[in-house]
Coordinates of C-alpha atoms in Angstrom, one line a residue:
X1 CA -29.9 -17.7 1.4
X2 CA -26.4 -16.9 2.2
X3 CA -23.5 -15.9 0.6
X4 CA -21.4 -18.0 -1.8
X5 CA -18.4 -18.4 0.3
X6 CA -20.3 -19.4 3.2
X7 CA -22.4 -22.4 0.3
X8 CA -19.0 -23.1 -1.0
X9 CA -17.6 -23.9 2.8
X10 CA -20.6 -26.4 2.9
X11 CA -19.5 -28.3 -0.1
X12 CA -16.1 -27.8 -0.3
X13 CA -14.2 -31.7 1.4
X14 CA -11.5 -33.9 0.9
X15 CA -11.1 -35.6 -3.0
X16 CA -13.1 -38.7 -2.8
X17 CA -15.8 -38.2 -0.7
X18 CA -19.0 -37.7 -0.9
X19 CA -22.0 -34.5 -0.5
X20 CA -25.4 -34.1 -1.0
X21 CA -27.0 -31.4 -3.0
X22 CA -30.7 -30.3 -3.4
X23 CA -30.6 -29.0 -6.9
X24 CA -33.4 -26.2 -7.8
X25 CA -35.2 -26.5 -11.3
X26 CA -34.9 -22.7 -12.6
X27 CA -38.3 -23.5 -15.1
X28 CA -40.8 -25.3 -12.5
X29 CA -39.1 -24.9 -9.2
X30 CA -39.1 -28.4 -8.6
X31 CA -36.6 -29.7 -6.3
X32 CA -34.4 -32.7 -6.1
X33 CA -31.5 -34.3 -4.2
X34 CA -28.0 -35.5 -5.6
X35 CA -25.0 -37.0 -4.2
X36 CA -22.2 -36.1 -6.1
X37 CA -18.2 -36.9 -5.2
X38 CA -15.9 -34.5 -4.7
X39 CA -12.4 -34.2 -6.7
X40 CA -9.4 -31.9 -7.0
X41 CA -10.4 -29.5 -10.0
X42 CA -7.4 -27.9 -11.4
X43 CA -8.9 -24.3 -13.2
X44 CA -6.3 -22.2 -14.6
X45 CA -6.2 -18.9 -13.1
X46 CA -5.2 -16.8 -16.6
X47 CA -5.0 -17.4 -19.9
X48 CA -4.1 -15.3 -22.5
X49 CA -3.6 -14.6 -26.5
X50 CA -2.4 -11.9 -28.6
X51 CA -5.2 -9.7 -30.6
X52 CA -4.3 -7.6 -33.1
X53 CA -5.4 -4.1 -34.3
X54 CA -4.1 -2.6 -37.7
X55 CA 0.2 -3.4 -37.3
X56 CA -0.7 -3.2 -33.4
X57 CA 0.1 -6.3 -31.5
X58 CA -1.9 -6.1 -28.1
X59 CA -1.8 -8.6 -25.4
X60 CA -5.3 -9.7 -24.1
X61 CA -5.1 -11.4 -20.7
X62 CA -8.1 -13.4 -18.6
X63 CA -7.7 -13.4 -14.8
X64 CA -10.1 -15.1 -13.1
X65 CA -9.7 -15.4 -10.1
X66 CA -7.1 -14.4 -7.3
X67 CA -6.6 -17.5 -6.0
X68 CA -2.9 -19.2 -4.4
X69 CA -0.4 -18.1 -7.1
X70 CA -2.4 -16.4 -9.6
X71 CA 0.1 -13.3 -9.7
X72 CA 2.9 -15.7 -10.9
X73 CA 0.7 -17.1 -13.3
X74 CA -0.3 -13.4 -14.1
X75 CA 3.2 -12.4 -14.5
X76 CA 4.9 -15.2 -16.5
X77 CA 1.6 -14.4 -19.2
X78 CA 2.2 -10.9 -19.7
X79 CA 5.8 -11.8 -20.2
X80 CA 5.5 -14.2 -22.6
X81 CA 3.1 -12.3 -24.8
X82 CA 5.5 -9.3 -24.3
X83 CA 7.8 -11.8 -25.5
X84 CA 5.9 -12.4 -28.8
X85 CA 5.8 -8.5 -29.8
X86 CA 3.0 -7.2 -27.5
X87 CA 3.0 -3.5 -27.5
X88 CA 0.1 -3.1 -24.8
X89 CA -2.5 -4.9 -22.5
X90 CA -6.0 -5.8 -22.2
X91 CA -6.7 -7.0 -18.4
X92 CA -10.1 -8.8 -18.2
X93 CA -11.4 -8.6 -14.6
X94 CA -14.6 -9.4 -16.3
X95 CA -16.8 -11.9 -13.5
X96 CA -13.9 -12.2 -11.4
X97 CA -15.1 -12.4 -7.6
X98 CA -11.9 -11.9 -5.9
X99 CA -10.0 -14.4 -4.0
X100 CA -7.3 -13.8 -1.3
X101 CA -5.7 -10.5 -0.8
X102 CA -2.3 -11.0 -0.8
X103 CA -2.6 -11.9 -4.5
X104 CA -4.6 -8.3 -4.8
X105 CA -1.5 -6.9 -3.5
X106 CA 0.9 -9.0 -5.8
X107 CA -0.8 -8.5 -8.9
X108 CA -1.0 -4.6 -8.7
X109 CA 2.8 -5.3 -7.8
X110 CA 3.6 -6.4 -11.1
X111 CA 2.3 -2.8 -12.5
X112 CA 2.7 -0.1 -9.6
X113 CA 6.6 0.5 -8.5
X114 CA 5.5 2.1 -5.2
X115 CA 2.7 2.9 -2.7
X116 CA -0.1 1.6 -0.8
X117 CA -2.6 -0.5 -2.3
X118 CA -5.6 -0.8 -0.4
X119 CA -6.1 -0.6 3.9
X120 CA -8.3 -2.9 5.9
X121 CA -9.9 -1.8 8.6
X122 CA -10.7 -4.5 10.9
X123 CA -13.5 -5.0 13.8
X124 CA -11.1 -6.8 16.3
X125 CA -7.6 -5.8 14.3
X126 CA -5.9 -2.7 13.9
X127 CA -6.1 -1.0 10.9
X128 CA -3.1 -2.1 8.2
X129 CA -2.2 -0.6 5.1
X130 CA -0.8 -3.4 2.2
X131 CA 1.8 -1.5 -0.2
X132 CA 3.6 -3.0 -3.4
X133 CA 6.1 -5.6 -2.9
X134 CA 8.3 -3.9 -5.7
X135 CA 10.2 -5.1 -9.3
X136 CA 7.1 -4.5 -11.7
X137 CA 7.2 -5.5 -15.0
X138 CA 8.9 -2.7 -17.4
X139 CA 7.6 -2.2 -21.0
X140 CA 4.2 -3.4 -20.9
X141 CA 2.8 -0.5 -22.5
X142 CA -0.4 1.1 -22.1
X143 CA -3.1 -0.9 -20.1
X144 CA -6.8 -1.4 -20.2
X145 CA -9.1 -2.9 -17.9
X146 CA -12.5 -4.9 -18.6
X147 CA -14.9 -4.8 -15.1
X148 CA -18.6 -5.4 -15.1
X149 CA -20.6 -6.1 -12.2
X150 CA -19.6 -9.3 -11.4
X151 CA -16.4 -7.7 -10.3
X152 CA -15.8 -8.0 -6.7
X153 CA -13.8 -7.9 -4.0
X154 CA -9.9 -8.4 -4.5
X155 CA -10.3 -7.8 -8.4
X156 CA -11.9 -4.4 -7.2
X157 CA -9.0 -3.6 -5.2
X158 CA -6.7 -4.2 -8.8
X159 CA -9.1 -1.9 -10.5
X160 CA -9.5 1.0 -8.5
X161 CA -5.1 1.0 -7.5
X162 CA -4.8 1.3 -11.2
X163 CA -7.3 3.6 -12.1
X164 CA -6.3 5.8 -9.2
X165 CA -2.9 5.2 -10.1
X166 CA -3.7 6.4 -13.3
X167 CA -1.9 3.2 -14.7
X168 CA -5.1 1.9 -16.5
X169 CA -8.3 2.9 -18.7
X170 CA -11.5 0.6 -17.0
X171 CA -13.7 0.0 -19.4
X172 CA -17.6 -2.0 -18.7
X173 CA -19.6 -1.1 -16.4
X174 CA -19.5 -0.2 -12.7
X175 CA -18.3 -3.3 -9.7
X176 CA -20.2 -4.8 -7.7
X177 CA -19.1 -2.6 -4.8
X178 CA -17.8 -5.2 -2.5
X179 CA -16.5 -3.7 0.0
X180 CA -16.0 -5.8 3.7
X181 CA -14.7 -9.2 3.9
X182 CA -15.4 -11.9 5.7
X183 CA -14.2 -15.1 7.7
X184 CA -16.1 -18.3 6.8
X185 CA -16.4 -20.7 10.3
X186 CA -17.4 -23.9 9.5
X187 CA -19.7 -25.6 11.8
X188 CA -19.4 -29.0 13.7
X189 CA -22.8 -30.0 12.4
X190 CA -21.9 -29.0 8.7
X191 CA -23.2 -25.8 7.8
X192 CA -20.9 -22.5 8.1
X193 CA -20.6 -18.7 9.8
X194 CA -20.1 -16.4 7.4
X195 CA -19.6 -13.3 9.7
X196 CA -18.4 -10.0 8.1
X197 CA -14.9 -8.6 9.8
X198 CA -13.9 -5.4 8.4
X199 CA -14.2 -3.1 5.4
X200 CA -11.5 -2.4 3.1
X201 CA -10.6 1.4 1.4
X202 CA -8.5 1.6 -2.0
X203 CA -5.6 3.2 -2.5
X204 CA -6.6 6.6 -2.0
X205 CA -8.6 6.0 1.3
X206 CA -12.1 5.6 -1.0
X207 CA -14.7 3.1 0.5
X208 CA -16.0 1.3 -2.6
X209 CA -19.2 -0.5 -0.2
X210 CA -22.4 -1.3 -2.6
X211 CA -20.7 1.9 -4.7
X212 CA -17.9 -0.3 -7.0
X213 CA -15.5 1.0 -9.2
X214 CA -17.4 3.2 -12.0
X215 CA -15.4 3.0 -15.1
X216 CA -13.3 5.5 -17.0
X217 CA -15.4 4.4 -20.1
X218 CA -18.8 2.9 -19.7
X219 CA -19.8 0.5 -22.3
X220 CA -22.2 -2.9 -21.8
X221 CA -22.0 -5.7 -24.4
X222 CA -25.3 -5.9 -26.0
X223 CA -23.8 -7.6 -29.5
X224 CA -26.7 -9.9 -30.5
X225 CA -24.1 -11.6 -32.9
X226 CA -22.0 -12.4 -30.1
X227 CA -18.9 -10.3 -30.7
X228 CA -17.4 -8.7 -27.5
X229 CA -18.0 -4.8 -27.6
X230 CA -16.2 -4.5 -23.9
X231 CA -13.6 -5.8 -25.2
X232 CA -13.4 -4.5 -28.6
X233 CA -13.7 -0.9 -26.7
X234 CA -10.4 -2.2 -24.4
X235 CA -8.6 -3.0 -27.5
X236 CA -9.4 0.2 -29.3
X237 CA -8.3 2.0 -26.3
X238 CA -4.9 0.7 -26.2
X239 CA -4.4 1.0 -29.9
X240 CA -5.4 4.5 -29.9
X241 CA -2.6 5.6 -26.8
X242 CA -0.3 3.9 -28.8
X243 CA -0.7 5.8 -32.0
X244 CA -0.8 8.9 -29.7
X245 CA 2.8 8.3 -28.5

């Protein structure tokens, strides 16, 4: 197999042409072969609503993804709900596989005021330290964070700068502990490199590699009725370091 940046660089092509697929039944195995067109698909990066507790009025956000812009999209969220009365913030990091790392570095710079972020240390590149860019948001209150193992890589690098930050409460259950990155080469006959460059450390040196980020409070969903108990326990959080101030 290989990984799913290196299957995505296979399928990925301009809007109106064409790619073949072999498609895997998951019951019987059977296998078959599609041609399907590619498009532009426009996927929002967050969205976001306002959940109450008691008189509480806590802002729940969605990120899913750290793709071009998502910390502007991040940012203008949080403001509006802020706008509406929020008095805190539930971040869901929740199956977020990361993205690009400049938006890592953006989106902890619209919580942290100062300091490094993360460091990559590179095979062929001299290590580099990313800090904060500066002007975070004021007011937003106390923050939680949702993870679970389907947290990787960029959204990692958010969750431990704020835990180690002590800016945040992560709540789920421990990342998926990605901790190198890679550089996707596609291939003149179609297929794709996907060759490993460097490791990245968090903000505090710490090398998160097939370890993740273990949570401040561990909790899986497991709500046959299909409530959300991560988030429920995010939510709880905040309301109760609000009542405590």
């Amino acid at each position: 197999g290989v990984s799913a940046d290196a299957a995505a660089a296979r399928i990925k092509g301009p809007a109106g042409t064409n790619v073949e697929l072999t498609v895997v039944d998951g019951r019987g195995g059977e296998r078959r072969r599609v041609e399907v067109e590619r498009a532009k698909v426009e996927i929002p990066a967050v969205t976001g609503r306002i959940e109450r507790r008691g008189a509480r009025r806590i802002a729940y956000v969605r990120l899913a993804g750290f793709t071009k812009g998502a910390h502007g999209e991040l940012r203008d969220e949080i403001e509006k709900l802020d706008g509406r009365g929020a008095d805190g913030l539930v971040l869901d990091l929740r199956g977020n596989g990361g993205g690009l790392v400049d938006e890592a570095v953006l989106v902890q710079s619209i919580f942290q005021e100062e300091g490094p972020v993360l460091t990559i240390d590179g095979r062929a590149r001299d290590e580099r330290t990313f800090e904060v860019t500066g002007d975070p948001l004021e007011g937003i209150g106390p923050i939680a964070v949702l993870v679970d193992g389907d947290t990787a890589s960029a959204s990692e690098i958010v969750t431990a700068a704020l835990k180690e930050n002590g800016l945040a409460t992560v709540i789920g259950t421990r990342t998926y502990g990605k901790g190198v990155f890679q550089e996707v080469i596609p291939l003149e006959a179609g297929g794709a490199l996907d060759l490993t460059v460097g490791e990245y450390l968090t903000a505090d040196g710490s090398s998160i590699l097939g370890k993740g980020v273990v949570p401040d409070i561990r909790i899986e969903d497991g709500d046959p009725s299909g409530g959300d108990e991560v988030l429920d326990a995010g939510l709880r959080r905040v309301a109760s370091e609000l009542r405590a101030r």
